[in-house]
XYZ file of C-alpha atoms in Angstrom:
578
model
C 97.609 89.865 107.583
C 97.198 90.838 104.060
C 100.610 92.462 101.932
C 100.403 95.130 99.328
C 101.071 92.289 96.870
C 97.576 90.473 98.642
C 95.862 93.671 97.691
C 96.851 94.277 94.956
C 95.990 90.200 93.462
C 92.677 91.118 95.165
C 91.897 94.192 92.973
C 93.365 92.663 89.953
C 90.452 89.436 90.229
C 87.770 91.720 90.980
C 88.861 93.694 87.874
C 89.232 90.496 85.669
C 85.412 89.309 87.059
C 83.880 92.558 86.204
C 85.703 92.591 82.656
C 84.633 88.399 82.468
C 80.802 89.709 83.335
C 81.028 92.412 80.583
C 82.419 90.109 77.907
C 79.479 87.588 79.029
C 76.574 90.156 78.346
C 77.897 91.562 74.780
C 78.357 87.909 73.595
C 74.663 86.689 74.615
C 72.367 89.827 74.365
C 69.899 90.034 71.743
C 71.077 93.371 70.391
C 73.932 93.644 67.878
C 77.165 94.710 68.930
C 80.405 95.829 67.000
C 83.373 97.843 68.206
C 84.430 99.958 65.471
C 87.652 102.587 64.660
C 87.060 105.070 62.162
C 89.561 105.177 58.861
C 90.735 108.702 58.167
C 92.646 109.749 54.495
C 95.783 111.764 54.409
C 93.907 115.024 54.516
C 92.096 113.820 57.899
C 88.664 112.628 56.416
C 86.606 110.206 57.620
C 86.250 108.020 54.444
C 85.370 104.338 56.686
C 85.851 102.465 59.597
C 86.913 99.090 60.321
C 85.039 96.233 62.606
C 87.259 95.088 65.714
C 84.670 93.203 67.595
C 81.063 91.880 66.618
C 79.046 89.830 69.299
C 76.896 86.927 68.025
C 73.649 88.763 66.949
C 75.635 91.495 64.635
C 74.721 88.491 61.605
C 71.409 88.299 62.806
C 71.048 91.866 62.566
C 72.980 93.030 59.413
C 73.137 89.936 57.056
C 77.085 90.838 57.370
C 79.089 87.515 58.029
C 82.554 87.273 59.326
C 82.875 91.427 59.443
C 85.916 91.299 61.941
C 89.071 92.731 60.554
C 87.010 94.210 57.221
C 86.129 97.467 56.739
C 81.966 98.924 56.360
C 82.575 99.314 52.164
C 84.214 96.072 51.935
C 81.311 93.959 53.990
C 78.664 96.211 52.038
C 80.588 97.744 48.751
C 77.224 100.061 47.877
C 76.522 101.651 52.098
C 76.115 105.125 52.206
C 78.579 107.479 53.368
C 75.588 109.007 56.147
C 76.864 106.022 58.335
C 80.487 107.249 58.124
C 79.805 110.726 59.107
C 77.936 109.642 61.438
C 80.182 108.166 63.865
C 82.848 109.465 62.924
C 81.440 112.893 64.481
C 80.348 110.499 67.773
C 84.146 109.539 67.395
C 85.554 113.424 67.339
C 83.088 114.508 70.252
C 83.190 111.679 72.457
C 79.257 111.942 73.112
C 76.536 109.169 72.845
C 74.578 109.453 70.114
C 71.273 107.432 69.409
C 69.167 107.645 66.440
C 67.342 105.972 64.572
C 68.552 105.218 59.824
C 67.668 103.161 57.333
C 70.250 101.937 54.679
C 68.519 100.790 50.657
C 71.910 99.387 50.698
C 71.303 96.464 53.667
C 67.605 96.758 53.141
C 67.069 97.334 56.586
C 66.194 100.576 59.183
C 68.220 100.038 62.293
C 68.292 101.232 66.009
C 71.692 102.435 67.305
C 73.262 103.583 69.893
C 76.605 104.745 69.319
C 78.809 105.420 72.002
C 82.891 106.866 71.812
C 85.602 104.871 73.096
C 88.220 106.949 75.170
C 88.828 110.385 75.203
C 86.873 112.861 72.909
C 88.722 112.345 69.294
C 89.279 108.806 69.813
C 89.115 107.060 66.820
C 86.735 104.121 68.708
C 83.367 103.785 68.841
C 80.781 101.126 70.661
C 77.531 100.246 68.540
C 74.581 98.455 70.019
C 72.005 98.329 67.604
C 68.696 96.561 66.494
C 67.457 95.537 63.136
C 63.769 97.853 63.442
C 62.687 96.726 60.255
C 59.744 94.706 61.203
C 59.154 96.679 64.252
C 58.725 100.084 62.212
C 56.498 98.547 60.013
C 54.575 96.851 62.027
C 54.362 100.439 64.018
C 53.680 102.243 60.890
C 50.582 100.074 60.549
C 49.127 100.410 63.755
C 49.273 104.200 63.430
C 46.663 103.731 60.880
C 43.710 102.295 63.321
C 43.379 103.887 66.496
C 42.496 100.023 68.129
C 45.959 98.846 67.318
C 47.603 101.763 68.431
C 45.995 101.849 71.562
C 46.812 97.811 72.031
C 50.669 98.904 71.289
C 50.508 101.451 74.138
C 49.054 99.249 76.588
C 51.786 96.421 75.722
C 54.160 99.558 76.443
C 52.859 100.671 79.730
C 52.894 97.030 80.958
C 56.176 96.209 79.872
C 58.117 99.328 80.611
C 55.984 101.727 83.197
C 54.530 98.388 85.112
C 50.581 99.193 84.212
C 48.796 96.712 83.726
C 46.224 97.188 81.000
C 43.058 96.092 82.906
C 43.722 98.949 85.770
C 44.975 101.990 83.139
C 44.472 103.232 79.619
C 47.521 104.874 77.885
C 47.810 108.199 78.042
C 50.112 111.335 78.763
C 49.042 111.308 82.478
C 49.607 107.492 83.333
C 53.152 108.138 81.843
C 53.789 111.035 84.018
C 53.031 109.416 87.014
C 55.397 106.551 86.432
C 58.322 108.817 85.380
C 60.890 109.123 87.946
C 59.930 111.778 90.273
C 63.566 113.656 89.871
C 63.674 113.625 85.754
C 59.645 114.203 85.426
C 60.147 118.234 85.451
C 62.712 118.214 82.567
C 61.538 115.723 80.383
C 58.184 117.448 80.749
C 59.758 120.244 79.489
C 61.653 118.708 76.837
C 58.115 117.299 75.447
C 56.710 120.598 75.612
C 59.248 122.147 73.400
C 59.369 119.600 70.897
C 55.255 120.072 70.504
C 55.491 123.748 70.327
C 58.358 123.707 67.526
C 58.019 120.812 66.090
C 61.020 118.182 65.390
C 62.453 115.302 66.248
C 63.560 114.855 70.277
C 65.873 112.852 72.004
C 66.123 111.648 75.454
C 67.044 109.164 78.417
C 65.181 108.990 81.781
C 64.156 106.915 84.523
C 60.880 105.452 84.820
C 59.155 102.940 87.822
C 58.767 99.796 85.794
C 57.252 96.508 87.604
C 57.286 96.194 91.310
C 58.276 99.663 91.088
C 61.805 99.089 90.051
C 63.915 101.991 89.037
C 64.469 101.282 85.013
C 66.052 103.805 82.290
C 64.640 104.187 79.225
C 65.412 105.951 75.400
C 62.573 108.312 73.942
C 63.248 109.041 70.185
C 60.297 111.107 68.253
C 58.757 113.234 66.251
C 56.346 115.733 66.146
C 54.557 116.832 62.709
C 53.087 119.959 61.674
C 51.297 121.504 58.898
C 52.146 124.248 56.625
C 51.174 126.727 58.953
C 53.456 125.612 61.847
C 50.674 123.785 63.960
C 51.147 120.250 65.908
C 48.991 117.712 63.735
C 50.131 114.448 64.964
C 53.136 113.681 67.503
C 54.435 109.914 67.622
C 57.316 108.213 69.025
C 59.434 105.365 70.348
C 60.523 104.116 74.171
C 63.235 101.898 74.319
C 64.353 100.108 77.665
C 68.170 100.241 77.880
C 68.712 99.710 81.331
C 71.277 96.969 80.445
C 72.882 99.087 78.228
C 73.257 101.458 80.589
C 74.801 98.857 83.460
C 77.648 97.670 81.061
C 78.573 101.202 80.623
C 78.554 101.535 84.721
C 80.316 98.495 85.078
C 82.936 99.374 82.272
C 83.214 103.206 84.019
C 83.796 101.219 87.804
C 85.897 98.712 86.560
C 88.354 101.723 85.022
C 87.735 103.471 88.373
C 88.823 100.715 90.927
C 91.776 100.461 88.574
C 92.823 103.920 88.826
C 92.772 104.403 92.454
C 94.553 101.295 92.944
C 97.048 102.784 90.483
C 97.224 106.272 92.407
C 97.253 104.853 95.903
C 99.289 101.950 95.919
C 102.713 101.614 98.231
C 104.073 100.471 95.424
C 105.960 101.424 92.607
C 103.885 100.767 89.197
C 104.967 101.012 85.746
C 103.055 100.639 82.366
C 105.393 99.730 79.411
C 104.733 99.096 75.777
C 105.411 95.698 74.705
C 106.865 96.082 71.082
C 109.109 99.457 72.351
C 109.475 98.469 75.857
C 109.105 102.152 76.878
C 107.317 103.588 79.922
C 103.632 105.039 79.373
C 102.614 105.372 82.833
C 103.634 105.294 85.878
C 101.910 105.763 89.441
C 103.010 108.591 92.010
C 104.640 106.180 94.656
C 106.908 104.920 91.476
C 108.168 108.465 90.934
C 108.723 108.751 94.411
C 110.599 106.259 94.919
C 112.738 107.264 91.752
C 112.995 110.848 92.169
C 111.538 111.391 88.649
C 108.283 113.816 87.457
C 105.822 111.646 85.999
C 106.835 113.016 82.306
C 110.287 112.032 82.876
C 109.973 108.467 83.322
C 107.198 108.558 80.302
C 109.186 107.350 77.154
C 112.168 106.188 79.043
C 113.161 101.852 78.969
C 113.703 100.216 82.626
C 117.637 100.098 82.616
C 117.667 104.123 81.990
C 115.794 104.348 85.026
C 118.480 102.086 86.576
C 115.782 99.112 87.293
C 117.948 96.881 84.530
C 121.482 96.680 83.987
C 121.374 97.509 80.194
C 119.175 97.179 77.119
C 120.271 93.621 76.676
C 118.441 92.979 80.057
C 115.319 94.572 79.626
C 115.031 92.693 76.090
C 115.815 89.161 77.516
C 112.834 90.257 80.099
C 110.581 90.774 76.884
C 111.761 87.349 75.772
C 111.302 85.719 78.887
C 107.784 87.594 79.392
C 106.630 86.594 76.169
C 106.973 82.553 76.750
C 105.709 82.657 80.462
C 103.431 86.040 80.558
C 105.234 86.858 84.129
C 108.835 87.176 85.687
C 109.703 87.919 89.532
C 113.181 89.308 90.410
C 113.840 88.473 94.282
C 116.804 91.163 94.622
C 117.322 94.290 92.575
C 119.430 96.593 92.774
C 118.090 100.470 92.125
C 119.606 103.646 92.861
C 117.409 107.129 93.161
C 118.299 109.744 90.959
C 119.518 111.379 94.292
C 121.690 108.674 94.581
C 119.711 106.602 97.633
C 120.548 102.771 97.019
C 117.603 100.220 97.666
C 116.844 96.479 96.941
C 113.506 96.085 94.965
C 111.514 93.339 94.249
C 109.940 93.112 91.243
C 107.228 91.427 89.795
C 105.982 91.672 85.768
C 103.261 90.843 83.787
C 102.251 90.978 80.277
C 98.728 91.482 78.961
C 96.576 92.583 76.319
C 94.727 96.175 76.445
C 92.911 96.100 73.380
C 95.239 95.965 70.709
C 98.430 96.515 72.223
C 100.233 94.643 74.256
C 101.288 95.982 77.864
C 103.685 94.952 80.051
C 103.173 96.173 84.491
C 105.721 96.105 86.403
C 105.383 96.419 90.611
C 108.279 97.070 92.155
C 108.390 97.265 96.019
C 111.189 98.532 97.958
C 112.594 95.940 100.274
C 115.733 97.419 101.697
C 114.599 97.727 105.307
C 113.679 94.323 104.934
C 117.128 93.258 104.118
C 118.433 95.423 106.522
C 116.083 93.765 108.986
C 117.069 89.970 107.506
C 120.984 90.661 107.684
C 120.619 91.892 111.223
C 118.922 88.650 112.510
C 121.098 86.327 110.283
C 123.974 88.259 112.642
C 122.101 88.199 115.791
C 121.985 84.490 115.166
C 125.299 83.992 114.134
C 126.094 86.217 117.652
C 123.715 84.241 119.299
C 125.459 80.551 118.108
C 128.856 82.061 119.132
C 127.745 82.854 122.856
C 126.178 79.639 123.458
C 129.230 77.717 122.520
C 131.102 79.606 124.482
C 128.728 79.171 127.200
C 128.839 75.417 126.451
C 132.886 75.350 126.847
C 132.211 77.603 130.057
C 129.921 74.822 131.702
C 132.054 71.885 130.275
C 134.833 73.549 132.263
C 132.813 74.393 135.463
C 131.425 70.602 135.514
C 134.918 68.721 135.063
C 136.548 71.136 137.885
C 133.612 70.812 140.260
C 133.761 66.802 139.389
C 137.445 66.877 141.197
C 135.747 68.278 144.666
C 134.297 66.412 146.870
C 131.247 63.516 147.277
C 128.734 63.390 144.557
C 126.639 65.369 146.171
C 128.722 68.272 146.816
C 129.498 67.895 143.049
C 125.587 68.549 142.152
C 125.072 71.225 144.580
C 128.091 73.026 143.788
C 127.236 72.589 140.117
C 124.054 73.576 140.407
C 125.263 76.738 142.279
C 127.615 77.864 139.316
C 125.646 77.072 136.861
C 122.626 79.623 138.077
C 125.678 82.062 138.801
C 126.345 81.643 134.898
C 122.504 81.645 134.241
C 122.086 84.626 135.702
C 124.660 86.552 133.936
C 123.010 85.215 130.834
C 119.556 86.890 131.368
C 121.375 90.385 132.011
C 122.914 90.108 128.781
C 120.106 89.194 127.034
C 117.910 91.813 128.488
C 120.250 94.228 127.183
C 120.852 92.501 123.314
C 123.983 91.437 124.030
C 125.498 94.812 124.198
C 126.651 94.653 127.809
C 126.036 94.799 131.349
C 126.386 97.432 134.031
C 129.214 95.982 136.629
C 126.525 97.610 140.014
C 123.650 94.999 137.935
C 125.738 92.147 137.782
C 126.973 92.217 141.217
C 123.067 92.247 142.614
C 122.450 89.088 139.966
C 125.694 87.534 141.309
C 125.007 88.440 145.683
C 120.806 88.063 145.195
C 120.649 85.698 148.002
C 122.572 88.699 149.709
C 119.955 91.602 148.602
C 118.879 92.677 151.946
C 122.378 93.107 152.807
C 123.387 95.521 150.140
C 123.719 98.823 151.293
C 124.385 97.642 155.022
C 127.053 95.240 155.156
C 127.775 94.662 151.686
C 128.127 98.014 149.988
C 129.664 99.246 146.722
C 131.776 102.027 145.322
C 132.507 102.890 141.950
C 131.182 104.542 138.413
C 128.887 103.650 136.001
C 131.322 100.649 134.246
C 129.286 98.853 131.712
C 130.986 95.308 131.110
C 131.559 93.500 127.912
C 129.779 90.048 127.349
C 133.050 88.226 128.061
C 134.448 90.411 131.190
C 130.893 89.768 132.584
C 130.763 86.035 132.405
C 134.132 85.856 134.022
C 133.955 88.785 136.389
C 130.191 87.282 137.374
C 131.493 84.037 137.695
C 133.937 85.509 140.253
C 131.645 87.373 142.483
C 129.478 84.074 142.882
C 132.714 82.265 144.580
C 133.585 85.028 146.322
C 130.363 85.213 147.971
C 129.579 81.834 148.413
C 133.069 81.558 150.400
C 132.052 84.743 152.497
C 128.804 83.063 153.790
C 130.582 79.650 154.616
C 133.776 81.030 155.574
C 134.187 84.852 155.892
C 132.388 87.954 156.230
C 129.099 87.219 155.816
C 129.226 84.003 157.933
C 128.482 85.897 161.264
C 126.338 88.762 162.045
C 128.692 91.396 162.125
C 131.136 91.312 159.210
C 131.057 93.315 156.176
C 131.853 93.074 152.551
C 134.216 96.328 150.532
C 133.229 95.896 146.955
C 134.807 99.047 144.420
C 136.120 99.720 141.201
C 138.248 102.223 139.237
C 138.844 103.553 135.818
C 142.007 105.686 135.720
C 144.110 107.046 133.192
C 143.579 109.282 130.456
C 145.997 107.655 127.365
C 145.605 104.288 128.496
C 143.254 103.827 130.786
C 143.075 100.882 133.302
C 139.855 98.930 134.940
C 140.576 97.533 138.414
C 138.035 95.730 141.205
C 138.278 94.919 144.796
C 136.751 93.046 147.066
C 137.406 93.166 150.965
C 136.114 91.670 153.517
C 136.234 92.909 157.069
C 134.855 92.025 160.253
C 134.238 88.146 159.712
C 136.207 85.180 161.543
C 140.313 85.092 161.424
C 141.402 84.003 158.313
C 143.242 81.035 157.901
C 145.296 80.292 154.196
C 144.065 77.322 152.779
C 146.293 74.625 152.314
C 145.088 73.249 148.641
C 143.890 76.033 145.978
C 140.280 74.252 144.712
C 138.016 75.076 141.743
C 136.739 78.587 143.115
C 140.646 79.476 143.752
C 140.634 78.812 139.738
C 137.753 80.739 139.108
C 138.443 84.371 140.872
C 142.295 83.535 139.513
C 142.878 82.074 136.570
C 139.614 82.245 134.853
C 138.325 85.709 136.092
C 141.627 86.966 134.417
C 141.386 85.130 131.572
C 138.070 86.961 131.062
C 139.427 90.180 131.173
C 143.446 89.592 129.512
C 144.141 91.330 133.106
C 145.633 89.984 136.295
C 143.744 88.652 139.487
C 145.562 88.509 142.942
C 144.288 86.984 146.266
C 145.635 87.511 149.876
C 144.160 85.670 152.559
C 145.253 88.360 155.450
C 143.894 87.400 158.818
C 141.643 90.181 158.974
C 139.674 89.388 155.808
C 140.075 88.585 152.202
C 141.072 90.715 149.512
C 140.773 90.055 145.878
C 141.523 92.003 143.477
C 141.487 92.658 139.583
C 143.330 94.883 137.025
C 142.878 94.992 133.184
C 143.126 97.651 130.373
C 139.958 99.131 130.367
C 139.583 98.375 126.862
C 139.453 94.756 127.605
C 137.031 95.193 130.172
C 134.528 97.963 129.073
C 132.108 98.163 125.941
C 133.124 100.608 123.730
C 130.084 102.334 124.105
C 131.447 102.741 127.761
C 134.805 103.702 126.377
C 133.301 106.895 124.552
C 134.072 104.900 121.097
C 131.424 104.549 118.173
């Protein structure tokens, strides 16, 4: 069966993978890529931005070597501001951006897309970009002879819109038709506008590349007119950046799976900051389990929310996180701010979220499952206690039953006594240990005398229910005493009967007594040695209860009988006691 904690290992791969297959495609496309964070002065102006990540084809690209950790003006002392505005305002809105610049500074005209990092007015932004230099001029020259441009088209349609140049020329209608049916209508209509007005236009659709697969593309142009406001020549550029596209998917469902692992799970998640060791998020079942709003526990260090026992602990967990990256606590205690007490189990890890160091912490509530541990560890302990007492008990039985008799009356009667004890066994376990109703015991005890009870055995008395130890003794008892009835007594003819009641009386103090009479059987005759079963309905039964037994052989039948606070005798459940 799979745990939370299974779960929640599970989530954490598939997040690692998906970040592991993200990492692998920046560092081995063909395009450039660079992470950047815009530089603001003190009056809030973008005046540069600094490189945190550059995959291997940002040289190739830019000419710029080792640009990680400098700033734009440092790598290239003479680029023009246009870049810095530029993303800075892609940084502020939070919107992709692509377009198309050349810098005199680099020498080159580049292809970028520029995408913002985080919430709109991050300082972040994602670049994937292509040195066009040779491309545009190459273009630029094919726009002069009809042939070449034509050629270029064709490689287009091929390439991107799977048409092959041998079954279709390229043209406005062979594009339509391999524009994705659902985006056709508006990027008709974005055409259209940018033809009547004139202007650049910008746009992303879907087209049906080869074998028809579903591809998304980049449209950047341009549309020229003459002094009078007519359409003399419109031109443009289709980029394919379905890849593109998919690590920005993958990125978005990576930080999705996260999230509603982080929102549903049953346990209690915190977020801390490394270097202050303060809370920046926590999950709902954490506050929950606290008693805290979410913006209470923001900004507050574990041992304030009583996780650790003071600041010195929750540094020496820093420490200790720092040389092994993560730390389980078995058993900790944690107290609601209602004031519920629970055991927690902790685990923490440290890792890196861009630049910052975070530290998440899962913390699971285990009380019921130490409730549920210390309750077997004392139903075993209960359970070792019985059985050697019930090892003494049988020790006992054998050695008297050795005195009587030929080995085989030894192993019979044994036998006997020990199934009497057996039985009395199974009704306590049936009921946990917590007793046994005195009218169930005495069927256990007279079984081989079921058919008789109710006609010539019959009982009279309340519902008694019988500690563990009364009904061992008490059980042991009625197995004698019937044993001796079918040989000798009652039960050894057809017609005799067996008087079995008991009492509570007494308000203060009240008393438990038994009886058992036997009436109709042969004469009675004292015996003239007191065996085993004379010890066990005397002595032992007794014993059992810190009572008194008494037995009177009268000619007309036996009686036995037993007395004992009731105390002794009856659970306290029985007794009306909690």
């Amino acid at each position: 069966m799979l745990t939370d904690t299974n779960l929640t290992s599970r989530a954490q791969g598939q997040l690692d993978f998906s970040n592991q297959c993200y990492r692998h495609l920046l560092v081995n496309m063909e395009q450039g890529f660079c992470l950047i964070e815009i530089i603001y002065d003190e009056a809030g102006q973008a005046v540069d931005y600094r490189f945190l990540e550059a995959n291997r084809a940002f040289e190739r690209h830019t000419g710029i070597r080792n640009a990680v950790g400098r700033t734009a003006f440092e790598a290239v002392p003479n680029l023009e501001a246009q870049w810095v505005k530029t993303y800075a305002r892609v940084a502020q809105t939070g919107e992709a951006f692509a377009f198309e610049q050349g810098s005199l500074a680099m020498g080159r005209l580049f292809k970028v897309d520029a995408v913002g990092i985080g919430e709109a007015g991050s300082h972040r932004v994602a670049l994937i970009f292509s040195d066009i230099t040779d491309r545009r001029r190459t273009e630029l020259n094919l726009i002069k002879g009809e042939e070449r441009l034509r050629i270029a088209l064709e490689a287009v349609l091929y390439s991107m819109l799977g048409v092959h140049p041998s079954t279709s020329s390229a043209s406005y209608e062979v594009w339509a038709l391999r524009v994705f049916p659902a985006d056709l209508v508006e990027v008709k209509a974005m055409f259209a506008e940018s033809l009547k007005a004139g202007g650049e236009y910008h746009a992303e659709y879907r087209v049906l590349g080869q074998r028809d697969e579903i591809r998304w593309v980049a449209a950047h142009g341009r549309a020229n007119c003459d002094v009078e406001g007519n359409v003399i020549r419109s031109y443009g550029v289709m980029t394919d950046v379905t890849e593109r596209n998919r690590v920005a998917e993958d990125i978005r469902r990576s930080e999705t799976r996260y999230r509603r692992l982080f929102e549903c799970a049953h346990d209690g998640v915190v977020i801390l900051d490394a270097d202050t060791r303060k809370i920046i998020d926590a999950n709902p079942f954490m506050t929950k389990l606290l008693g805290y709003e979410h913006a209470e526990l923001v900004g507050k260090e574990l041992y304030e929310i009583g996780l650790l026992k003071d600041e010195a602990a929750s540094r020496e967990m820093i420490a200790e996180l720092n040389r092994t990256n993560q730390i389980r606590y078995e058993d900790l205690p944690l107290e609601s701010r209602t004031g519920r007490h629970q055991e927690v189990e902790v685990i923490a890890n440290m890792y890196t979220e861009g630049e910052r160091t975070v530290i998440q912490c899962n913390i699971r509530d285990i009380t019921e499952r130490k409730r549920a541990e210390e309750h077997v560890n004392m139903l075993m302990a209960e359970v070792n206690h019985r059985a050697k007492n019930l090892l003494a008990v049988v020790q006992a039985v054998a050695n008297q039953t050795a005195k009587e008799g030929s080995p085989a009356t030894f192993s019979a009667r044994l036998s006997e006594r020990i199934v009497a004890l057996a039985a009395g066994q199974d009704l306590l376990v049936r009921n946990h240990w917590q007793g046994v109703e005195l009218s169930e015991l005495i069927a256990s005890q007279l079984d081989h005398f079921k058919d008789l009870i109710g006609t010539r055995v019959l009982l009279d008395g309340p519902a008694a229910q019988l500690t563990p130890d009364a009904a061992q003794g008490i059980g042991m008892a009625l197995h004698e005493l019937g044993t001796n009835a079918a040989k000798y007594g009652a039960l050894s003819n057809g017609e005799g009967r067996v008087l079995i009641g008991w009492r509570i009386t007494g308000d203060v103090a009240p008393q438990f007594s038994m009886s058992w009479l036997e009436r109709g059987g042969p004469k009675v005759v004292a015996p003239t040695r007191a065996g085993f079963g004379h010890t066990v309905i005397g002595r032992m039964a007794q014993a059992s209860v810190q009572g008194a037994a008494e037995i009177k052989f009268a000619e007309t039948g036996l009686l036995w009988s037993l007395s004992a606070p009731a105390e002794n005798v009856l659970t306290k459940s029985a007794m009306g006691k909690s």
